[in-house]
Amino acid sequence: MNTVGYTAIALQVGAVVAGAPLLTGLMRQTRARLEGRVGAGVLQPWRDVRKLLRKEPITPVGTGPAFRWAPLLLVATSLVLAVLVPLISTNTPVRARADLIVVVALLALGTLALALGGLDTGTAFGGMGASREMTIAALVEPTILMAVFALSIPAGSTNLPVIVAGAAGQPARLASPAGLLAIAALAVAVLAESGRLPVDNPATHLELTMVHEAMVLEYAGPDLALVEFGAQLRLTVLLGLLASLFAPWGIATGASLTAVLLALLLVVLKVMVLGMALAAAEVFWAKVRLFRVPELLAGSFLLALLAVTVSYFLGGEGGQ
Amino acid sequence: MIPAALATATALGGAGAAAGPVLPQRVRGAVVGVLTAGVGVAGGASGVAALGGSRWSDQVPGLLPLAGAHFAVDALSGLFMAVAGAVVAAVAVYGVGYVAGHGAHGLGSRGAQALLPLFSLSLVLVPAAASVSTFLLLWELMALTSLLLVLAEHRARPAVREAALWYAVMTHLGLVLLLVGFMVYVAQAGGETFAALRLGTGGMSPTVRGLVFVLTAVAFTSKAGLVPLHAWLPRAHPEAPSAVSALMSAAMVNLGVYGLVRVGFDLLGGGPAWWWLLVMAMGGLSAVYGILQAAMASDLKRLLAYSTCENMGLVVLGVGAAGLYAHAGNRALAGLALAAALLHVVNHAAFKALLFTGAGSVLRATGQRNLDLLGGLRAKMPVTAGLLTVGALGAVALPPGNGFISEWLLLQSMIHGLAVPGVTTAIVMPLAVAVIALSAGLAASVFVKALGVGFFARPRGEGAAAAKESPVLMLAGMGLLAALCAVLALVPGLLGEGLHRAVAAVGFAGTGPVSGGGLRVRLEEVSATLSPLWVVAALVVALGAVMATAGWAARRRQRRTQDRLWDCGGGAPTPRMAYTATSFAEPLQRVFDDVLAPEQDVDVTPVRESAYLVERVKFRNRVPDRIEHRLYRPVLGLLAAAGQWARRLAGGSVHAYLGYGFFVLVALLLVLVVGW
């Protein structure tokens, strides 16, 4: 069992690390095709990473340790998430530690590190980006927590593998009102957390609309590669988490290697479909004005709160 | 062990109080500091002994007239004594360095140095009191000494006097409520020792018990700084000398929680749901309101004071949940919620003492509390900045900080409230979870602001530009607190046994809510585990892997360190262009516009010749404490009006005064006649 568990984790981390830039490439390509452009190809983000890694690392004058360490910490938290979140197997050696609250907290830790890095430069843009990012994060964190609580109530635990395994065993749970509300809330939160379109435009370089970009303007070379890579990892892990929570079919729950390999294939497919759907949707969306974003997030927070309350009532009756 | 330690603490405190006024200024701070640290160590040791399972109770008949003094130490008192002792010891070390730079003013004055050991002693002794008179006497000693310590710097700033006035009035109104509440309680129970009160509770009517609970709970929550009775806290904490604000914020406010738990659970034996719903409402309100005000504050110590409101709110939320669960009969879950609340008390004490002492270092080095005028301190005061980062990490409730552990426990206890059926829990618990989640999210923003704007980037004021690192003793005190934070963050399971005993002391025995031998926190009642050490180890491994890979990929190039900032091609930006705390908070202020009701004034002065040419624009933006505005202003206005009106009664005529006496006497006699 142990070897299979370790294999599953190794496969998962390998797939996430190798696949994160590819996912971004796929999403950009999808967008380009829908907009009638040729696009740069799916491999372009990897080429970018390679190019940036070869450039000269730069620490501008007046910046301190926070600036240096933020990209490293961002990627490190994302890597730990890639280990913790059950994407292809719920029966891994780390399953007892994959607590949902820890996952949300690690996501927030990465955001916070980058915001501190942005403030550390002392530029107006760094401060602006950090301020906006933390405002959004302050509203996203509660939404994610509430949404996952709605899901953890029927499972009776905040442990991710338990939730996912329970949902895989009882698909009806997902179709319940609480499950649907939680899906909607979590989807909005994932968009905000990964800096996607209605909340933040990942391709923007226009000062007034920048959130994430403004924060990381001063990064160059390998540091920039890490920042970009970290953002890609987060998006991949979050989409994978969505896939595991709301479409857990096919995820391996036992100790068979074939099941693990099948699950790997399935999760790659699921994340690809989710990513392409998101990219397609982004073609038709406009970015919401910064001060309308809180309304969007408040709406999703309310959905999540409703989801929790509903599952309390339904769960309470079911438990009698 | 416990009586000996307490006697030592008392002797050291007395010696410190006696030594403070008589010693020459040169050695005063050092001697008093050592004695105060001794008070902390001895008090903390007795607390740890109590947490370890020993109990002690005794009475000293001669000490107080009529009733005698009663003392008892169980694990619950032990927890609060250990926390207060640890904070006192570390802050005393810090205080020696702090006073050295101050000369004979402020905290270095004779009076303040005499009061500091007494205040520290009262913090340790309050939880040991076991009768109403002993408790109230120690409580008042604590209030009075802290009040005078808040006044220590009254010559330096006029704001100190106003703050002390607010504190004096609020704390004594609290005392009046406590007195009335305990009077009713004692009269009904027929004895003033806690043992007698415990016995007498059974025979009391629900109305009287409710009355006693509400009166004492209001007093205790006001001491804990809960909204809406928080008005003194954001005034007194910033204006007090930083060592004193650390003691107040990390040890004194805890005793409000202690009182609430002691009276609510232990003496009154729990109560109906509405008691605890009231408590939870206050806790939830202060958690969100406190952190919102902290997000708006640009005064570093005011920000920390509001963060205390938030954290105490979270603690009280847990206490209220425990009461609700206990009322529903689920004592195991109640034990879990109470353990979470108590653990948060411990964690909050560690990181808040660290943050306040750090703010004191900044204040001492720069003469500045305003974050808008700070910045760049990480280069000037690297150790202080590093230690403050540890404190801030605890306060944002993210791993690997210590605050995360207790908030995780708190959330677990709320999520599993499902085990308690009923409409009340189904509505209250999701709201409580939402409150905790929202305050955690906002806390991240608050401390990114405090750290990023205040310590990173470039100096925006002269004070910050000329800052120097603090003396070694101040750093040592902060280092002790930082080490405490680290231990609490990495091996919280060490506290498991003690927490279990503390919770069992008020009757929630269960099967041990938290266990897991040091390295992990495992909840026995609900299947959940948290291994903070694992998370930290995983982060370190991941960090190492990333560094190795990135370093290998970029091995060909040397890092260029003295390059210009790009800033969108704008070139070297001036510090004036950097984001300040006010601008950082602006988006949040807009988002919570309706709640905060910020005030903005724009004064445009046009040139005399033309209305279109502007000579000067004055812009003022303020976020007033709205609850305070709405709640206290009318009362203060009414009191002032009553005072004005009452002046007419004192016309200076002796005949009129004699007449008042006569008529009041007659009225009293009439009341007696009619009443009996």
XYZ file of C-alpha atoms in Angstrom, chain B residues 134-626:
493
model
C -10.234 38.630 48.002
C -11.071 38.601 44.322
C -12.467 42.121 44.274
C -9.570 43.480 46.281
C -6.967 41.992 43.942
C -9.066 42.993 40.937
C -9.124 46.576 42.120
C -5.409 46.494 42.884
C -4.879 45.436 39.283
C -7.177 48.148 37.926
C -5.692 50.893 40.080
C -2.041 50.082 39.468
C -2.624 49.742 35.723
C -4.526 53.031 35.697
C -1.646 54.850 37.355
C 0.825 53.167 35.004
C -1.206 54.331 32.003
C -0.747 57.835 33.398
C 3.037 57.428 33.558
C 3.755 59.588 30.516
C 1.106 62.223 31.209
C 3.649 65.021 31.099
C 4.743 64.088 27.613
C 1.362 64.022 25.867
C -1.998 65.510 26.783
C -3.745 62.531 25.133
C -2.560 60.353 28.026
C -4.821 62.157 30.469
C -7.884 61.700 28.332
C -7.076 58.035 27.834
C -6.588 57.526 31.565
C -9.881 59.262 32.289
C -11.722 56.943 29.921
C -9.977 53.949 31.412
C -10.687 55.059 34.973
C -14.373 55.588 34.333
C -14.890 52.374 32.381
C -12.939 50.159 34.721
C -14.740 51.539 37.761
C -18.138 51.234 36.178
C -17.116 47.639 35.629
C -16.186 47.360 39.284
C -19.572 48.733 40.321
C -21.304 46.134 38.182
C -19.114 43.396 39.653
C -19.875 44.609 43.166
C -23.613 44.669 42.581
C -23.539 41.309 40.816
C -21.533 39.632 43.556
C -23.642 41.292 46.266
C -26.789 39.771 44.848
C -25.004 36.455 44.412
C -23.560 36.368 47.918
C -26.851 37.399 49.490
C -28.680 34.617 47.701
C -26.045 31.942 48.140
C -25.354 32.690 51.773
C -21.577 32.807 51.765
C -18.827 34.713 50.083
C -16.192 32.063 49.440
C -16.285 30.508 45.994
C -17.009 27.128 47.581
C -20.075 28.553 49.311
C -21.218 30.252 46.117
C -20.874 26.976 44.209
C -23.017 25.209 46.802
C -25.570 28.006 46.952
C -26.137 28.206 43.208
C -28.462 25.230 43.146
C -31.073 26.908 45.298
C -31.221 30.161 43.369
C -34.043 31.134 41.061
C -33.203 31.323 37.335
C -33.974 35.044 37.300
C -31.458 35.817 40.019
C -28.846 33.625 38.392
C -29.453 35.366 35.084
C -29.146 38.746 36.771
C -25.892 37.780 38.448
C -24.518 36.407 35.200
C -25.437 39.448 33.121
C -24.017 41.904 35.657
C -20.720 40.091 36.083
C -20.436 39.173 32.398
C -20.795 42.811 31.372
C -18.052 43.776 33.801
C -15.756 40.963 32.685
C -16.272 41.523 28.959
C -15.554 45.195 29.462
C -12.252 44.244 31.073
C -11.570 41.934 28.140
C -12.152 44.876 25.824
C -15.139 43.505 23.939
C -17.236 45.713 21.693
C -19.259 47.742 22.657
C -17.478 48.147 25.999
C -14.081 48.475 24.356
C -13.829 52.269 24.291
C -11.059 52.399 26.890
C -8.847 49.856 25.174
C -7.833 51.624 21.951
C -7.182 54.732 24.046
C -5.321 53.319 27.032
C -3.106 50.805 25.212
C -1.480 53.265 22.795
C -0.908 55.911 25.433
C 0.562 53.680 28.122
C 4.333 53.002 28.120
C 4.891 50.028 25.813
C 5.918 47.601 28.550
C 2.684 48.437 30.349
C 0.584 48.084 27.214
C 2.167 44.680 26.646
C 1.191 43.615 30.167
C -2.304 45.029 29.802
C -2.961 43.577 26.384
C -1.367 40.190 26.902
C -2.163 39.484 30.556
C -4.789 41.839 31.981
C -7.505 41.473 29.359
C -7.195 37.689 29.759
C -8.506 38.003 33.273
C -11.806 39.214 31.865
C -12.050 35.851 30.116
C -10.986 34.137 33.323
C -13.765 35.872 35.243
C -16.316 34.941 32.623
C -15.306 31.277 32.657
C -14.943 31.112 36.436
C -18.286 32.707 37.247
C -20.229 31.418 34.268
C -19.155 27.785 34.293
C -17.565 27.052 37.627
C -19.631 29.076 40.098
C -22.963 29.377 38.341
C -22.544 25.963 36.745
C -23.483 27.008 33.197
C -26.853 28.356 32.278
C -29.598 28.659 29.699
C -28.827 29.176 26.019
C -29.527 32.911 26.028
C -26.605 33.616 28.342
C -24.191 32.098 25.912
C -25.863 33.469 22.826
C -25.370 36.913 24.347
C -21.731 36.125 25.010
C -21.240 34.802 21.482
C -22.913 37.848 19.968
C -20.523 40.117 21.816
C -17.559 37.965 20.850
C -18.504 37.856 17.177
C -19.186 41.572 17.068
C -15.842 42.454 18.605
C -13.957 40.018 16.397
C -15.177 41.605 13.171
C -15.462 45.185 14.367
C -12.103 45.100 16.118
C -10.209 43.802 13.120
C -11.965 46.252 10.798
C -10.913 49.162 12.966
C -7.417 47.703 13.087
C -7.414 47.590 9.291
C -8.187 51.304 9.248
C -5.723 52.347 11.952
C -2.400 53.847 10.975
C -1.203 54.252 14.553
C 0.799 51.083 15.201
C -0.187 50.671 18.846
C -3.809 51.531 18.172
C -3.814 48.865 15.476
C -2.488 46.352 17.979
C -5.050 47.432 20.559
C -7.908 46.852 18.127
C -6.372 43.512 17.222
C -6.675 42.656 20.928
C -10.398 43.436 20.667
C -10.547 40.976 17.784
C -8.643 38.194 19.497
C -10.549 38.495 22.735
C -13.689 38.403 20.623
C -12.586 35.092 19.133
C -11.796 33.730 22.584
C -15.165 34.743 23.940
C -16.826 33.262 20.869
C -15.277 29.957 21.879
C -16.372 30.395 25.490
C -19.911 31.120 24.343
C -19.921 28.058 22.090
C -18.749 25.968 25.031
C -21.659 27.278 27.083
C -24.107 26.521 24.311
C -22.807 22.979 23.893
C -22.842 22.413 27.639
C -26.420 23.609 27.799
C -27.311 21.112 25.086
C -25.636 18.408 27.150
C -22.654 17.715 24.920
C -19.898 18.173 27.459
C -17.150 16.726 25.278
C -17.750 19.294 22.552
C -18.051 22.001 25.182
C -14.667 20.945 26.490
C -13.219 21.184 22.992
C -14.594 24.701 22.441
C -13.356 25.879 25.819
C -9.940 24.311 25.247
C -9.729 26.123 21.905
C -10.635 29.406 23.572
C -8.077 28.919 26.346
C -5.378 27.929 23.867
C -6.099 31.113 21.968
C -5.664 33.057 25.196
C -2.198 31.520 25.546
C -1.242 32.138 21.918
C -2.616 35.647 21.896
C -0.682 36.509 25.029
C 2.564 35.313 23.449
C 2.278 37.126 20.142
C 0.578 40.246 21.418
C 3.184 40.817 24.128
C 5.826 40.400 21.423
C 4.069 42.838 19.106
C 3.556 45.483 21.772
C 7.140 45.276 22.980
C 8.238 45.494 19.342
C 6.062 48.569 18.854
C 7.733 49.973 21.963
C 11.150 49.421 20.418
C 10.029 51.231 17.285
C 8.573 54.064 19.314
C 11.767 54.379 21.314
C 13.990 54.350 18.225
C 11.915 56.663 16.038
C 9.660 58.599 18.395
C 6.882 57.649 16.030
C 3.814 55.425 16.194
C 2.345 56.556 12.919
C 2.888 53.907 10.244
C 2.539 56.558 7.552
C 5.774 58.132 8.757
C 7.716 54.912 9.369
C 9.113 52.478 6.823
C 12.543 51.087 6.062
C 13.066 49.833 9.595
C 14.139 46.353 8.544
C 17.487 47.785 7.485
C 17.916 49.966 10.568
C 16.542 47.576 13.195
C 16.942 44.111 11.687
C 16.512 42.136 14.916
C 13.399 44.034 15.983
C 11.944 43.642 12.498
C 12.699 39.926 12.510
C 11.148 39.383 15.940
C 8.108 41.418 14.975
C 7.696 39.238 11.908
C 7.435 36.228 14.213
C 4.753 38.026 16.220
C 2.867 39.103 13.125
C 2.983 35.553 11.783
C 1.306 34.449 14.993
C -1.307 37.170 14.685
C -2.331 36.481 11.079
C -3.368 32.962 12.068
C -1.534 31.250 9.219
C 0.906 28.391 9.520
C 3.613 28.306 10.762
C 2.390 30.915 13.277
C 1.068 29.986 16.702
C -2.280 31.747 16.257
C -3.168 29.291 13.511
C -3.292 26.333 15.893
C -5.881 27.830 18.195
C -7.983 29.232 15.362
C -7.921 25.811 13.749
C -9.155 24.279 17.007
C -11.797 26.971 17.330
C -13.015 26.317 13.794
C -13.062 22.573 14.436
C -15.165 23.062 17.546
C -17.653 25.174 15.575
C -17.836 22.867 12.556
C -18.555 19.891 14.711
C -21.336 21.766 16.444
C -23.505 19.777 14.071
C -23.397 17.035 16.676
C -25.630 19.299 18.771
C -29.033 19.202 17.121
C -31.348 22.172 17.183
C -32.183 25.290 15.228
C -30.034 27.493 17.468
C -26.784 25.737 16.665
C -27.733 25.397 13.006
C -27.987 29.167 12.748
C -25.359 30.296 15.232
C -22.479 27.996 14.358
C -22.248 28.817 10.622
C -22.352 32.493 11.541
C -19.592 31.949 14.079
C -17.488 30.153 11.480
C -18.101 33.017 9.063
C -17.033 35.519 11.702
C -13.817 33.643 12.424
C -13.054 33.238 8.721
C -13.722 36.902 7.960
C -11.618 38.117 10.853
C -8.796 35.776 9.828
C -8.880 37.147 6.290
C -8.867 40.750 7.465
C -6.130 40.043 10.015
C -3.857 38.998 7.147
C -4.396 42.364 5.521
C -3.861 44.204 8.821
C -0.516 42.639 9.561
C 0.728 42.849 5.983
C 0.052 46.556 6.368
C 1.788 46.820 9.734
C 4.831 44.899 8.573
C 5.024 45.891 4.919
C 4.347 49.592 5.339
C 5.971 50.099 8.700
C 9.100 48.037 8.336
C 9.811 47.389 4.675
C 10.291 49.836 1.798
C 12.054 53.116 2.482
C 11.798 55.487 5.436
C 9.105 58.105 4.982
C 9.970 60.223 7.993
C 13.010 61.633 9.732
C 12.476 59.497 12.806
C 12.482 56.315 10.782
C 15.534 57.369 8.799
C 17.548 57.939 11.972
C 16.392 54.810 13.803
C 18.881 52.630 15.666
C 18.575 49.084 16.933
C 17.286 48.688 20.494
C 19.514 47.772 23.445
C 20.266 44.131 24.124
C 17.929 43.704 27.098
C 14.921 44.886 25.115
C 15.821 42.458 22.355
C 16.312 39.711 24.938
C 12.831 40.266 26.339
C 11.366 40.160 22.863
C 13.478 37.131 22.023
C 12.021 35.247 24.989
C 8.525 35.997 23.751
C 9.445 35.013 20.193
C 10.837 31.704 21.461
C 7.583 31.170 23.318
C 5.650 31.831 20.108
C 7.824 29.342 18.243
C 7.325 26.619 20.851
C 3.577 27.197 20.858
C 3.563 27.086 17.068
C 5.622 23.952 16.624
C 4.730 21.714 19.556
C 1.307 22.837 20.781
C 0.615 19.289 21.906
C 2.825 19.959 24.934
C -0.054 21.967 26.332
C -2.546 19.172 25.743
C -2.492 17.732 29.261
C -2.598 21.116 30.924
C -5.465 22.278 28.728
C -7.314 19.106 29.510
C -6.943 19.727 33.245
C -7.934 23.377 32.911
C -11.077 22.437 31.032
C -11.822 19.632 33.477
C -11.555 22.139 36.321
C -14.865 23.662 35.279
C -16.482 20.285 34.816
C -16.100 19.455 31.127
C -14.208 16.262 31.712
C -15.046 14.297 28.587
C -12.286 12.074 27.336
C -9.613 14.680 26.922
C -10.324 17.109 24.124
C -6.789 17.514 22.847
C -3.992 15.013 22.882
C -1.079 13.965 20.816
C 2.144 14.180 22.781
C 3.916 17.318 21.734
C 4.227 17.047 18.008
C 0.648 16.857 16.930
C -2.733 18.098 17.965
C -5.247 15.314 17.770
C -8.850 15.817 18.672
C -10.262 12.807 20.388
C -13.902 13.708 20.115
C -13.949 14.635 16.464
C -11.536 12.909 14.179
C -9.117 15.599 13.172
C -5.394 16.012 13.366
C -3.025 18.850 12.820
C 0.717 18.465 12.770
C 2.262 21.910 12.698
C 5.747 20.500 12.755
C 4.992 18.491 9.629
C 3.700 21.576 7.830
C 6.829 23.511 8.757
C 9.077 20.635 7.737
C 7.253 20.269 4.429
C 7.573 24.005 3.778
C 11.279 23.921 4.566
C 11.855 20.920 2.309
C 9.886 22.539 -0.509
C 11.765 25.792 -0.014
C 15.068 23.942 -0.169
C 14.019 22.127 -3.325
C 12.936 25.348 -5.015
C 16.119 27.142 -4.034
C 18.282 24.290 -5.239
C 16.469 24.057 -8.568
C 16.412 27.794 -9.169
C 20.031 28.090 -8.123
C 21.030 25.269 -10.429
C 19.149 26.751 -13.361
C 20.640 30.199 -12.850
C 24.075 28.996 -11.851
C 25.814 30.810 -14.654
C 24.890 34.264 -13.484
C 25.912 36.282 -10.472
C 23.135 38.146 -8.697
C 23.250 41.856 -9.405
C 22.364 43.647 -6.171
C 22.939 47.367 -6.691
C 20.518 47.923 -9.517
C 17.923 50.643 -9.843
C 14.264 49.949 -9.281
C 12.439 49.802 -12.558
C 9.101 51.249 -11.408
C 7.571 51.148 -14.902
C 10.449 53.166 -16.263
C 9.657 55.995 -13.892
C 13.084 55.823 -12.351
C 14.139 56.091 -8.757
C 10.935 56.754 -6.825
C 10.977 58.984 -3.772
C 9.663 57.693 -0.444
C 6.757 60.117 -0.797
C 5.497 58.048 -3.711
C 5.360 54.827 -1.703
C 2.117 53.460 -0.386
C 1.316 54.514 3.175
C -0.802 52.684 5.721
C -3.708 54.969 4.923
C -3.517 54.305 1.207
C -3.043 50.598 1.842
C -6.260 50.500 3.826
C -8.248 52.588 1.348
C -9.744 49.733 -0.707
C -10.907 47.974 2.454
C -12.326 51.234 3.708
C -14.352 51.516 0.522
C -15.528 47.937 0.739
C -16.730 48.377 4.314
C -17.922 51.914 3.731
C -21.356 51.350 5.224
C -20.012 49.798 8.379
C -17.148 52.163 9.047
C -18.805 55.418 7.910
C -15.541 57.275 7.253
C -15.600 61.058 7.429
C -14.065 63.083 4.636
C -13.605 66.825 4.496
C -12.410 68.633 1.409
C -11.672 72.329 1.865
C -10.925 74.145 -1.370
C -9.632 77.684 -1.083
C -9.742 79.430 -4.465
C -7.472 82.279 -5.464
C -9.140 85.645 -4.857
C -9.212 86.607 -8.535
C -10.891 83.540 -9.886
C -13.007 80.742 -8.509
C -11.432 78.331 -10.966
C -7.871 78.704 -9.754
C -7.172 76.822 -6.583
C -4.827 78.178 -3.990
C -5.053 75.384 -1.473
C -6.869 72.099 -1.027
C -7.184 70.638 2.398
C -8.238 67.020 2.593
C -9.057 65.240 5.794
C -9.994 61.595 6.103
C -10.900 60.014 9.387
C -12.420 56.721 10.363
C -14.008 57.369 13.732
C -15.027 54.564 16.028
C -18.650 54.544 15.113
